[in-house]
Coordinates of C-alpha atoms in Angstrom, one line a residue:
M14 CA 0.0 0.0 0.0
T15 CA 2.9 2.4 0.7
L16 CA 4.1 1.9 -2.9
I17 CA 0.6 2.5 -4.3
N18 CA 0.3 5.6 -2.1
S19 CA 3.6 7.0 -3.4
I20 CA 2.7 6.3 -7.0
L21 CA -0.8 7.9 -6.6
S22 CA 0.8 11.0 -5.1
M23 CA 3.2 11.5 -8.1
P24 CA 2.6 14.3 -10.6
R25 CA 0.6 13.3 -13.7
V26 CA 3.7 13.5 -16.0
Y27 CA 5.5 10.8 -14.0
K28 CA 2.5 8.6 -13.9
R29 CA 2.2 8.8 -17.7
F30 CA 5.9 7.9 -18.1
I31 CA 5.4 4.8 -15.9
S32 CA 2.3 3.8 -17.9
V33 CA 4.2 4.1 -21.2
S34 CA 7.1 2.1 -19.8
I35 CA 4.9 -0.7 -18.6
D36 CA 2.9 -0.8 -21.9
T37 CA 6.2 -1.0 -23.7
L38 CA 7.1 -4.0 -21.7
F39 CA 3.7 -5.5 -22.3
I40 CA 4.0 -5.1 -26.1
F41 CA 7.4 -6.9 -26.1
V42 CA 6.1 -9.6 -23.8
A43 CA 2.9 -10.1 -25.9
F44 CA 5.0 -10.2 -29.1
F45 CA 7.5 -12.8 -27.9
S46 CA 4.9 -14.8 -26.0
A47 CA 2.7 -15.1 -29.1
F48 CA 5.5 -16.8 -31.1
L49 CA 6.5 -19.0 -28.2
T50 CA 2.9 -20.1 -27.7
R51 CA 2.4 -20.9 -31.4
L52 CA 5.9 -22.2 -32.4
A53 CA 7.5 -23.1 -29.0
D54 CA 10.6 -21.3 -30.3
A55 CA 11.4 -17.6 -30.6
S56 CA 15.2 -17.7 -31.3
F57 CA 14.7 -16.5 -34.9
L58 CA 13.2 -13.2 -33.7
D59 CA 16.6 -11.6 -33.1
T60 CA 17.0 -11.1 -36.9
S61 CA 16.9 -7.5 -38.1
E62 CA 13.6 -7.9 -40.0
Y63 CA 11.7 -9.1 -36.9
S64 CA 13.4 -6.4 -34.8
Q65 CA 12.2 -3.8 -37.3
V66 CA 8.7 -5.2 -37.1
L67 CA 8.7 -5.1 -33.3
I68 CA 10.1 -1.6 -33.1
A69 CA 7.5 -0.3 -35.6
L70 CA 4.8 -2.2 -33.7
W71 CA 5.9 -0.7 -30.4
I72 CA 6.0 2.9 -31.7
S73 CA 2.7 2.7 -33.5
T74 CA 0.9 1.0 -30.6
I75 CA 2.1 3.6 -28.0
L76 CA 1.1 6.4 -30.4
L77 CA -2.3 4.7 -30.9
F78 CA -2.7 4.4 -27.1
T79 CA -1.8 8.1 -26.8
K80 CA -4.2 9.2 -29.5
V81 CA -7.2 7.4 -28.0
G82 CA -6.5 9.1 -24.7
L83 CA -5.5 6.0 -22.7
Y84 CA -2.8 7.9 -20.9
R85 CA -5.2 10.7 -19.9
A86 CA -7.6 8.2 -18.2
I87 CA -7.4 8.1 -14.4
L88 CA -7.2 4.5 -13.4
R89 CA -9.3 4.8 -10.2
Y90 CA -12.2 6.0 -12.5
L91 CA -11.6 3.4 -15.2
S92 CA -15.0 2.8 -17.0
V93 CA -16.4 0.2 -19.4
H94 CA -15.8 2.8 -22.1
A95 CA -12.1 2.8 -21.3
L96 CA -11.9 -1.0 -21.4
L97 CA -13.6 -1.0 -24.8
T98 CA -11.0 1.5 -26.0
I99 CA -8.2 -0.7 -24.8
L100 CA -9.8 -3.7 -26.5
T101 CA -10.1 -1.8 -29.8
S102 CA -6.6 -0.4 -29.6
C103 CA -5.1 -3.9 -29.0
L104 CA -7.0 -5.3 -32.0
V105 CA -5.7 -2.5 -34.2
S106 CA -2.2 -3.2 -32.9
A107 CA -2.7 -6.9 -33.9
L108 CA -3.7 -5.7 -37.4
L109 CA -0.6 -3.5 -37.5
L110 CA 1.5 -6.6 -36.8
V111 CA 0.1 -8.2 -40.0
V112 CA 0.8 -5.1 -42.0
F113 CA 4.3 -4.7 -40.8
G114 CA 5.0 -8.4 -41.3
Y115 CA 3.8 -8.1 -44.9
Y116 CA 5.9 -5.0 -45.4
W117 CA 9.2 -6.5 -44.1
D118 CA 8.3 -9.9 -45.6
V119 CA 8.8 -11.9 -42.5
F120 CA 7.2 -15.2 -41.5
I121 CA 4.2 -14.6 -39.3
P122 CA 1.7 -17.5 -38.9
R123 CA -2.0 -16.4 -39.2
S124 CA -2.7 -17.2 -35.6
I125 CA 0.1 -15.0 -34.2
P126 CA -1.8 -11.7 -34.5
I127 CA -4.8 -13.2 -32.7
I128 CA -2.6 -14.6 -29.9
Y129 CA -0.6 -11.3 -29.7
G130 CA -3.8 -9.3 -29.5
T131 CA -5.2 -11.5 -26.8
Y132 CA -2.1 -11.3 -24.7
L133 CA -2.0 -7.5 -25.1
V134 CA -5.6 -7.1 -24.0
L135 CA -5.0 -9.2 -21.0
L136 CA -1.8 -7.4 -20.0
C137 CA -2.9 -3.8 -20.7
G138 CA -6.5 -4.1 -19.7
G139 CA -6.1 -6.6 -16.9
T140 CA -3.3 -4.6 -15.2
R141 CA -5.3 -1.5 -15.3
L142 CA -8.4 -3.3 -13.8
F143 CA -6.2 -4.7 -11.1
V144 CA -4.8 -1.3 -10.2
R145 CA -8.2 0.1 -10.2
L146 CA -9.4 -2.7 -7.9
I147 CA -6.5 -2.1 -5.5
V148 CA -7.0 1.7 -5.4
S149 CA -10.8 1.2 -5.0
Q150 CA -10.3 -1.1 -2.0
R151 CA -7.9 1.3 -0.5
N152 CA -10.4 4.2 -0.9
N153 CA -13.4 2.1 0.2
K154 CA -11.7 1.4 3.6
Q155 CA -11.7 5.1 4.2
K156 CA -15.3 5.6 3.2
M157 CA -18.5 5.3 5.2
R158 CA -20.4 2.1 4.3
V159 CA -23.9 2.7 3.1
I160 CA -26.9 0.6 2.0
I161 CA -29.1 1.8 -0.8
Y162 CA -32.9 1.3 -0.5
G163 CA -34.1 1.0 -4.1
A164 CA -32.4 -1.0 -6.8
G165 CA -34.1 0.8 -9.7
D166 CA -32.6 3.2 -12.2
S167 CA -32.0 5.9 -9.5
G168 CA -30.3 3.4 -7.2
R169 CA -28.0 2.2 -9.9
Q170 CA -27.1 5.8 -10.9
L171 CA -26.4 6.6 -7.3
V172 CA -24.1 3.6 -6.9
N173 CA -22.0 4.7 -9.9
L174 CA -21.7 8.3 -8.5
L175 CA -20.8 7.2 -5.0
R176 CA -18.1 4.9 -6.3
Q177 CA -16.5 7.9 -7.9
G178 CA -16.7 10.0 -4.8
N179 CA -14.5 9.9 -1.7
E180 CA -17.1 9.7 1.1
L181 CA -19.6 6.9 0.8
H182 CA -19.1 3.2 -0.1
P183 CA -22.3 1.3 -1.2
V184 CA -22.3 -2.2 0.1
A185 CA -25.8 -3.6 -0.7
F186 CA -29.2 -2.9 -2.2
I187 CA -32.5 -3.2 -0.4
D188 CA -35.7 -3.5 -2.4
D189 CA -39.3 -4.6 -1.9
E190 CA -39.5 -6.1 -5.5
K191 CA -39.5 -9.9 -5.0
R192 CA -38.1 -10.6 -8.5
L193 CA -34.9 -8.7 -7.6
F194 CA -34.1 -10.7 -4.4
K195 CA -30.6 -12.3 -4.4
T196 CA -29.8 -10.8 -7.8
V197 CA -26.7 -8.7 -8.4
V198 CA -27.1 -5.2 -9.7
N199 CA -24.0 -3.1 -10.4
G200 CA -21.9 -5.5 -8.4
L201 CA -24.2 -5.3 -5.3
T202 CA -26.5 -8.0 -4.0
V203 CA -30.2 -7.1 -3.7
F204 CA -31.7 -8.1 -0.3
N205 CA -35.2 -8.3 1.1
S206 CA -36.2 -5.4 3.3
K207 CA -37.2 -7.9 6.0
N208 CA -33.6 -8.7 6.5
L209 CA -32.6 -5.0 6.9
S210 CA -31.7 -5.1 10.7
F211 CA -29.4 -8.1 10.2
L212 CA -27.9 -6.6 7.0
V213 CA -27.0 -3.3 8.8
S214 CA -25.2 -5.2 11.4
K215 CA -23.5 -7.7 9.0
M216 CA -22.4 -4.9 6.5
D217 CA -21.4 -2.5 9.3
A218 CA -23.4 0.2 7.5
S219 CA -23.7 3.7 9.0
K220 CA -26.3 5.1 6.6
I221 CA -29.2 4.1 4.5
L222 CA -29.9 6.1 1.4
L223 CA -33.4 6.2 0.0
A224 CA -33.3 6.0 -3.8
M225 CA -37.0 6.1 -4.6
P226 CA -37.6 9.5 -6.1
S227 CA -40.9 8.6 -7.8
A228 CA -42.5 6.8 -4.8
T229 CA -45.6 8.4 -3.2
R230 CA -45.3 10.0 0.2
S231 CA -47.5 7.2 1.7
Q232 CA -45.1 4.6 0.3
R233 CA -42.1 6.5 1.6
K234 CA -43.6 6.9 5.0
A235 CA -44.2 3.1 5.3
I236 CA -40.5 2.6 4.4
I237 CA -39.2 5.3 6.8
D238 CA -41.3 3.8 9.6
S239 CA -39.5 0.5 9.1
L240 CA -36.1 2.3 9.3
V241 CA -36.7 4.5 12.3
D242 CA -35.5 2.1 15.0
L243 CA -32.3 1.0 13.1
P244 CA -29.0 2.4 14.5
V245 CA -28.3 4.2 11.2
E246 CA -28.7 7.7 9.7
V247 CA -31.3 7.9 6.9
K248 CA -30.7 10.2 3.9
S249 CA -32.7 10.7 0.8
I250 CA -32.0 11.6 -2.8
P251 CA -34.1 14.5 -4.2
H252 CA -37.7 13.9 -5.5
F253 CA -38.2 12.8 -9.1
E254 CA -39.6 16.2 -10.2
E255 CA -36.4 18.0 -8.9
I256 CA -34.2 15.6 -10.8
L257 CA -36.2 15.9 -14.0
N258 CA -36.2 19.8 -14.0
G259 CA -32.5 19.9 -13.2
S260 CA -32.9 21.8 -9.9
A261 CA -31.1 18.9 -8.1
A262 CA -28.7 16.1 -8.9
I263 CA -29.3 12.5 -7.9
D264 CA -26.3 12.4 -5.6
Q265 CA -27.3 15.5 -3.6
L266 CA -28.2 13.6 -0.4
R267 CA -30.4 15.4 2.1
D268 CA -32.3 14.7 5.3
V269 CA -35.5 12.8 4.9
P270 CA -38.1 15.5 4.0
I271 CA -40.5 16.0 6.9
E272 CA -43.5 15.6 4.6
D273 CA -42.4 12.0 4.0
L274 CA -42.8 11.4 7.8
L275 CA -46.4 12.6 7.5
G276 CA -47.1 10.3 4.5
R277 CA -49.6 12.8 3.1
D278 CA -49.9 12.5 -0.7
C279 CA -50.9 15.7 -2.6
V280 CA -54.1 15.6 -4.6
P281 CA -53.7 16.9 -8.2
A282 CA -54.9 20.4 -8.6
K283 CA -57.9 21.3 -10.7
P284 CA -56.6 23.6 -13.5
E285 CA -59.9 25.3 -13.9
L286 CA -59.9 26.4 -10.2
L287 CA -56.2 27.6 -10.4
D288 CA -57.0 29.7 -13.4
A289 CA -60.3 31.1 -12.4
N290 CA -59.2 34.1 -10.3
I291 CA -55.7 34.6 -11.8
K292 CA -55.3 34.0 -15.5
N293 CA -55.0 37.4 -17.4
K294 CA -56.0 39.3 -14.2
V295 CA -54.3 41.8 -11.9
V296 CA -53.5 39.9 -8.7
M297 CA -52.2 41.3 -5.4
V298 CA -50.8 39.5 -2.4
T299 CA -50.5 41.2 1.0
G300 CA -47.7 39.9 3.2
A301 CA -46.0 38.8 -0.1
G302 CA -42.7 38.1 1.6
G303 CA -44.0 35.8 4.3
S304 CA -44.0 32.0 4.3
I305 CA -47.5 31.6 2.8
G306 CA -47.5 34.8 0.9
S307 CA -44.3 34.1 -1.0
E308 CA -45.5 30.6 -2.0
L309 CA -48.8 32.0 -3.1
C310 CA -46.8 34.4 -5.3
R311 CA -44.7 31.6 -6.8
Q312 CA -47.8 29.6 -7.8
I313 CA -49.7 32.7 -9.0
V314 CA -46.9 33.6 -11.4
Q315 CA -47.2 30.2 -13.0
Q316 CA -50.9 30.7 -13.8
S317 CA -50.2 33.7 -16.2
P318 CA -51.7 36.7 -14.4
K319 CA -51.5 40.0 -16.2
S320 CA -49.5 41.5 -13.3
L321 CA -48.7 40.6 -9.7
V322 CA -48.6 43.3 -7.0
L323 CA -46.4 42.3 -4.1
F324 CA -47.5 44.3 -1.0
E325 CA -45.1 43.8 2.0
L326 CA -44.1 45.7 5.1
S327 CA -40.6 44.2 5.4
E328 CA -38.1 45.8 3.0
F329 CA -35.8 42.8 3.0
A330 CA -38.6 40.2 2.6
L331 CA -40.0 42.3 -0.4
Y332 CA -36.5 42.5 -1.9
Q333 CA -36.1 38.7 -1.7
I334 CA -39.4 37.7 -3.2
D335 CA -39.2 40.4 -5.9
K336 CA -35.8 39.2 -6.9
E337 CA -36.8 35.6 -6.9
L338 CA -39.9 36.1 -9.0
S339 CA -38.2 38.5 -11.4
E340 CA -35.6 35.9 -12.1
L341 CA -38.3 33.2 -12.5
V342 CA -40.2 35.3 -14.9
A343 CA -37.1 36.0 -17.0
A344 CA -35.9 32.4 -16.9
Q345 CA -39.2 30.9 -18.0
G346 CA -40.1 33.7 -20.4
L347 CA -43.4 34.5 -18.6
N348 CA -45.4 37.6 -19.6
V349 CA -46.0 38.8 -16.1
K350 CA -45.3 42.2 -14.6
I351 CA -44.0 42.1 -11.1
I352 CA -44.9 45.2 -9.0
P353 CA -43.1 45.4 -5.6
L354 CA -44.7 47.8 -3.1
L355 CA -43.7 48.6 0.5
G356 CA -46.6 49.3 2.8
S357 CA -48.7 48.4 5.8
V358 CA -52.2 47.0 5.7
Q359 CA -52.9 49.4 8.6
R360 CA -52.8 52.4 6.1
L361 CA -56.3 52.6 4.5
N362 CA -55.5 55.5 2.1
L363 CA -52.4 53.7 0.8
L364 CA -54.4 50.5 0.2
K365 CA -57.1 52.4 -1.7
A366 CA -54.5 54.1 -3.8
V367 CA -52.8 50.9 -4.7
L368 CA -55.9 48.9 -5.5
K369 CA -57.4 51.6 -7.6
S370 CA -54.1 52.6 -9.4
F371 CA -53.3 49.0 -10.5
K372 CA -57.0 48.0 -10.9
V373 CA -56.5 44.9 -8.8
Q374 CA -59.1 42.2 -9.5
T375 CA -58.0 39.4 -7.1
L376 CA -56.5 39.9 -3.7
Y377 CA -55.0 37.3 -1.4
H378 CA -54.7 38.7 2.2
A379 CA -51.8 36.9 3.9
A380 CA -50.5 39.8 5.9
A381 CA -50.8 39.0 9.6
Y382 CA -48.9 38.4 12.9
K383 CA -49.2 34.7 13.5
H384 CA -46.7 33.9 16.3
V385 CA -48.9 33.1 19.3
P386 CA -46.5 34.2 22.2
L387 CA -45.3 37.4 20.4
V388 CA -48.9 38.6 19.9
E389 CA -49.6 37.8 23.5
Y390 CA -46.7 40.1 24.4
N391 CA -47.7 42.8 21.9
V392 CA -51.5 42.9 22.0
V393 CA -52.2 46.3 20.5
E394 CA -50.0 45.6 17.4
G395 CA -51.5 42.2 17.1
V396 CA -55.0 43.6 17.1
R397 CA -54.1 46.5 14.8
N398 CA -52.5 44.3 12.2
N399 CA -54.7 41.3 12.3
V400 CA -58.1 42.9 12.9
F401 CA -57.9 46.4 11.5
G402 CA -55.4 45.4 8.8
T403 CA -58.0 43.0 7.4
Y404 CA -60.8 45.5 7.9
Y405 CA -59.0 48.3 6.1
T406 CA -57.9 46.0 3.3
A407 CA -61.5 44.8 2.9
L408 CA -62.9 48.4 2.8
A409 CA -60.3 49.4 0.2
A410 CA -61.1 46.3 -1.8
I411 CA -64.9 47.2 -1.8
E412 CA -64.2 50.8 -2.8
A413 CA -61.8 49.7 -5.6
E414 CA -64.3 47.1 -6.7
V415 CA -61.9 44.2 -6.4
E416 CA -63.6 41.0 -7.7
S417 CA -62.3 38.4 -5.3
F418 CA -60.8 38.8 -1.8
V419 CA -59.3 35.7 -0.1
L420 CA -58.3 35.8 3.6
I421 CA -55.6 33.4 4.8
S422 CA -56.9 32.2 8.2
T423 CA -55.8 29.7 10.8
D424 CA -57.1 26.8 12.9
K425 CA -56.2 28.9 15.9
A426 CA -59.2 31.0 15.1
V427 CA -61.5 28.1 16.3
R428 CA -62.3 28.4 20.0
P429 CA -59.2 30.5 20.6
T430 CA -57.3 30.6 23.9
N431 CA -54.9 33.4 22.8
V432 CA -55.1 36.9 21.3
M433 CA -53.7 35.8 18.0
G434 CA -56.4 33.2 17.4
T435 CA -59.1 35.7 18.5
T436 CA -57.9 38.4 16.2
K437 CA -57.9 35.9 13.2
R438 CA -61.5 34.9 14.1
M439 CA -62.4 38.6 14.2
A440 CA -60.8 39.0 10.8
E441 CA -63.1 36.2 9.6
L442 CA -66.1 37.9 11.2
T443 CA -65.2 41.2 9.5
L444 CA -65.4 39.6 6.0
Q445 CA -68.5 37.6 6.9
S446 CA -70.4 40.8 8.1
L447 CA -69.3 42.8 5.1
S448 CA -70.3 40.0 2.7
A449 CA -73.9 40.3 4.0
E450 CA -74.1 43.9 2.9
N451 CA -74.8 43.1 -0.8
I452 CA -71.4 44.3 -2.1
K453 CA -69.7 43.4 -5.4
T454 CA -66.5 42.0 -3.9
R455 CA -66.6 38.3 -3.1
F456 CA -65.1 37.7 0.3
C457 CA -64.0 34.3 1.4
M458 CA -61.6 32.9 4.0
V459 CA -59.5 29.7 4.0
R460 CA -58.7 28.1 7.4
F461 CA -55.9 25.6 7.9
G462 CA -53.3 24.4 10.4
N463 CA -49.5 24.5 10.6
V464 CA -47.4 24.5 7.5
L465 CA -44.0 22.8 7.3
G466 CA -41.1 25.1 6.9
S467 CA -42.9 28.3 7.8
S468 CA -41.2 31.0 9.8
G469 CA -42.9 29.7 13.0
S470 CA -42.5 26.0 12.3
V471 CA -41.0 23.7 14.9
I472 CA -39.2 21.6 12.3
P473 CA -36.3 23.9 11.6
L474 CA -35.9 24.4 15.4
F475 CA -35.7 20.6 16.0
K476 CA -33.2 20.1 13.2
R477 CA -31.0 22.9 14.6
Q478 CA -31.1 21.5 18.1
I479 CA -30.3 17.9 16.9
A480 CA -27.4 19.3 14.9
E481 CA -26.1 21.1 18.0
G482 CA -26.2 17.7 19.8
D483 CA -27.7 18.9 23.1
H484 CA -31.4 18.5 23.5
V485 CA -34.7 19.1 21.8
T486 CA -37.3 21.3 23.5
I487 CA -41.1 20.6 23.3
T488 CA -43.7 22.5 25.3
H489 CA -45.8 19.5 26.4
P490 CA -45.6 15.7 25.9
D491 CA -49.2 15.5 24.7
I492 CA -49.3 18.4 22.3
I493 CA -50.5 17.6 18.8
R494 CA -50.8 19.6 15.6
Y495 CA -52.0 19.4 12.0
F496 CA -49.4 19.8 9.4
M497 CA -49.3 20.6 5.7
T498 CA -46.6 21.6 3.2
I499 CA -46.5 25.2 2.2
P500 CA -46.9 24.5 -1.6
E501 CA -50.0 22.3 -1.0
A502 CA -51.5 24.9 1.4
A503 CA -51.0 27.7 -1.2
Q504 CA -52.4 25.6 -4.0
L505 CA -55.5 24.7 -2.0
V506 CA -56.0 28.4 -1.0
I507 CA -56.0 29.4 -4.6
Q508 CA -58.5 26.7 -5.5
A509 CA -60.7 27.4 -2.5
G510 CA -60.8 31.1 -3.4
A511 CA -62.1 30.3 -6.9
M512 CA -65.1 28.5 -5.3
G513 CA -66.1 31.5 -3.1
K514 CA -69.5 33.0 -3.6
G515 CA -69.4 35.5 -0.7
G516 CA -68.8 35.1 3.0
D517 CA -67.6 31.5 2.6
V518 CA -65.4 29.9 5.3
F519 CA -63.4 27.2 3.7
V520 CA -61.5 24.6 5.8
L521 CA -58.6 22.5 4.4
D522 CA -58.4 18.8 5.1
M523 CA -55.2 18.6 7.1
G524 CA -55.2 14.8 7.4
E525 CA -54.4 13.2 10.7
P526 CA -52.9 15.2 13.6
V527 CA -49.3 14.6 14.5
K528 CA -48.0 14.2 18.0
I529 CA -45.0 16.6 18.3
V530 CA -43.0 14.3 20.6
D531 CA -43.3 11.5 18.0
L532 CA -42.1 13.9 15.3
A533 CA -39.1 14.9 17.3
T534 CA -38.3 11.3 18.2
N535 CA -38.3 10.2 14.6
L536 CA -36.1 13.1 13.5
I537 CA -33.6 12.1 16.2
K538 CA -33.6 8.5 15.1
L539 CA -33.4 9.2 11.4
S540 CA -30.2 11.2 12.2
G541 CA -28.6 8.0 13.4
L542 CA -28.9 9.1 17.1
E543 CA -30.8 7.7 20.1
V544 CA -33.2 9.5 22.4
K545 CA -31.7 10.0 25.9
S546 CA -34.2 9.2 28.6
A547 CA -34.5 7.5 32.0
D548 CA -34.8 4.1 30.2
N549 CA -31.8 5.0 28.0
P550 CA -29.4 7.2 30.0
Y551 CA -26.6 6.8 27.4
G552 CA -28.6 8.1 24.5
D553 CA -27.5 11.1 22.4
I554 CA -30.3 13.7 22.4
E555 CA -32.6 14.4 25.3
I556 CA -36.2 15.7 24.9
K557 CA -37.0 18.4 27.4
F558 CA -40.5 19.7 28.1
T559 CA -40.7 23.4 28.8
G560 CA -44.4 23.8 29.5
L561 CA -47.1 25.4 27.3
R562 CA -46.4 28.9 26.2
P563 CA -48.8 31.8 26.9
G564 CA -52.0 31.2 25.0
E565 CA -50.9 27.8 23.6
K566 CA -53.4 24.9 23.3
L567 CA -52.6 21.2 23.4
F568 CA -54.6 20.6 20.2
E569 CA -56.1 22.8 17.5
E570 CA -59.5 22.5 15.7
L571 CA -60.6 23.5 12.3
L572 CA -64.4 23.7 12.8
I573 CA -66.4 25.7 15.3
G574 CA -69.5 23.6 14.8
D575 CA -70.5 20.4 13.0
D576 CA -72.1 22.0 10.0
V577 CA -69.6 21.2 7.3
G578 CA -70.2 20.6 3.6
K579 CA -68.3 19.2 0.6
T580 CA -67.0 21.2 -2.3
A581 CA -65.7 20.5 -5.8
H582 CA -62.3 19.6 -4.3
E583 CA -61.9 16.6 -2.0
R584 CA -59.4 18.4 0.3
I585 CA -61.5 21.5 0.7
M586 CA -64.6 21.7 2.9
T587 CA -67.0 24.6 3.6
A588 CA -68.2 25.6 7.1
N589 CA -71.4 27.4 7.9
E590 CA -70.7 29.6 10.9
S591 CA -72.6 32.4 12.6
F592 CA -71.6 36.1 12.5
L593 CA -72.8 39.5 13.5
P594 CA -74.6 42.0 11.2
Y595 CA -72.2 44.7 9.9
S596 CA -74.0 47.5 11.8
E597 CA -73.4 45.8 15.1
Y598 CA -69.9 44.6 14.3
E599 CA -68.8 48.1 13.2
K600 CA -69.6 49.4 16.6
I601 CA -67.5 46.8 18.2
L602 CA -64.6 47.7 15.9
Q603 CA -65.0 51.4 16.9
K604 CA -64.8 50.5 20.6
L605 CA -61.8 48.3 20.0
D606 CA -60.1 51.1 18.0
K607 CA -60.5 53.5 20.9
A608 CA -59.2 51.0 23.4
C609 CA -56.1 50.3 21.3
H610 CA -55.5 54.0 20.8
S611 CA -55.5 54.6 24.6
F612 CA -53.6 51.3 25.2
D613 CA -56.4 50.2 27.5
H614 CA -55.6 46.5 27.7
Q615 CA -58.3 45.7 30.2
Q616 CA -60.9 47.1 27.8
I617 CA -59.3 45.3 24.9
R618 CA -59.5 42.0 26.8
E619 CA -63.2 42.7 27.6
I620 CA -64.1 43.5 24.0
L621 CA -62.3 40.3 22.8
L622 CA -64.3 38.3 25.3
E623 CA -67.6 40.0 24.2
V624 CA -67.1 39.4 20.5
P625 CA -68.7 36.1 19.3
A626 CA -65.2 34.7 18.6
G627 CA -65.3 32.1 21.4
F628 CA -62.2 33.6 23.1
N629 CA -61.4 31.5 26.3
P630 CA -58.0 32.8 27.6
T631 CA -55.8 30.5 29.6
D632 CA -53.5 33.3 30.8
E633 CA -53.7 36.8 32.2
I634 CA -53.0 39.8 29.9
G635 CA -49.5 39.2 28.7
D636 CA -48.6 42.5 27.0
L637 CA -45.1 43.4 28.0
V638 CA -45.6 47.2 28.1
W639 CA -48.9 46.8 30.0
N640 CA -47.3 44.6 32.7
V641 CA -44.3 47.0 33.2
T642 CA -46.6 50.0 33.7
L643 CA -49.0 48.3 36.2

């Protein structure tokens, strides 16, 4: 190994000189061996004619090897193509032997070129294969051993790429296809997934790589569930769509997507619903730089609106989404005008000017404060932004004769225990009361739970805490939440908005609720670590429970009552819920406005309790300024 290491560390020019020297030796050996094999005597080869043939053969063969790039090939990456090149070159060398023999008129039996070519192929090709094998074994000892789940096209491509790399060494395939069991694919045996636990131990594997980009999420979840308790880290290749559109390479390994843990398959969108409120129309999104708002913008652009107005309070968030969408429009050649506007939904005059100036036809209202504890600590701003921001945007939309107005709501608006949820329910009540006033603008609201990867999601927090290697924090061992991916949520919002007739409350089917402690446990295990607990004191990551935060519930709901109906989309339901007439609700808003202006938090709390929003607070007034001045 020391000799090989020293050779591998040589400059390329020295390596090529060694290769030429060795090939020279092989040409001479093959030449003499061919005659010895055929005639059992090579004494006559020392005549000048045979020497001339040999020298000409040597020079022409080395030149041929150089011409076809054999000395540029790196042995450790020797491919089938390189071996075919060697075979072809050796056959040409054998033909040259015939030509030179004829030219110098020397005795060469017909079988000699065949024997010579065979020896040359074995010597030149075999030696290179042997060196590649030695180098490969040397490198593999330094690599992490991995098992690949999926012996299809993606798995085979992944094996080839990993073998060329310096980090991972594939040792086996796992597949659920019975016809592949015990077969050998790309040099690796395919095993049954039932033997995975034994195989991990036998192969001393540290990672399992999921190579099933076209599998559905429910299929991937079933596989991931079978891997969770194994003492290995689980990684995944990108999804099939990402590989096809070129946004990711097959060997770009990543953590198992959290949506795969949920096992929730997306339902194909209905094109007619996606187009209805967007195609060839002027569309505006408030809160365009937020988690939901930015994804709405991405999907809206793909539906060919006439123009898209980005309305955002944060300068940096607006800069980011404007830059991203402008690049997307340019790259795909879309005929969409992007209009980035800085502004607050609490400025009624600005909203009127914007909606009228750009003749907005469809408005998605995503601007809101959504972080429960922060709104508890900043009550007035939470009320101003969520309640009055929605109210002013709605009034401006009515005056500008906007056709369709869609409010992004939340499951926390149902029987709220915190200010944030109450303000979102009041935003819903605002639109419901206005809709009853026989206006032109169609108001509707879409209510759903947590979205994966949003600014307030627990998933990024868990991943960061696991990476730091200390502990994972969860508020309560029994807390559960509904989860949905941001793209799916945005897509369903657009489709629900297209079905609105006026005052509709749409509820998205969020699937089964997820226990947060189970989610954290799976993330820890899929990282190849163990949960540290009283039963396992030598584990890696401890789960610590910090207690429910101000206003936080153990579980969320999506419906206030039981009166729910179906729609044209299987994942979208409609809820029939009571509301106040606008004349009564307007008086409540006026009282709330005065209380906010005077920072009278006691009055604000009383108004929130009086409003038919179902507010049932679990904590005292939490506003930080209010508590300091008491």
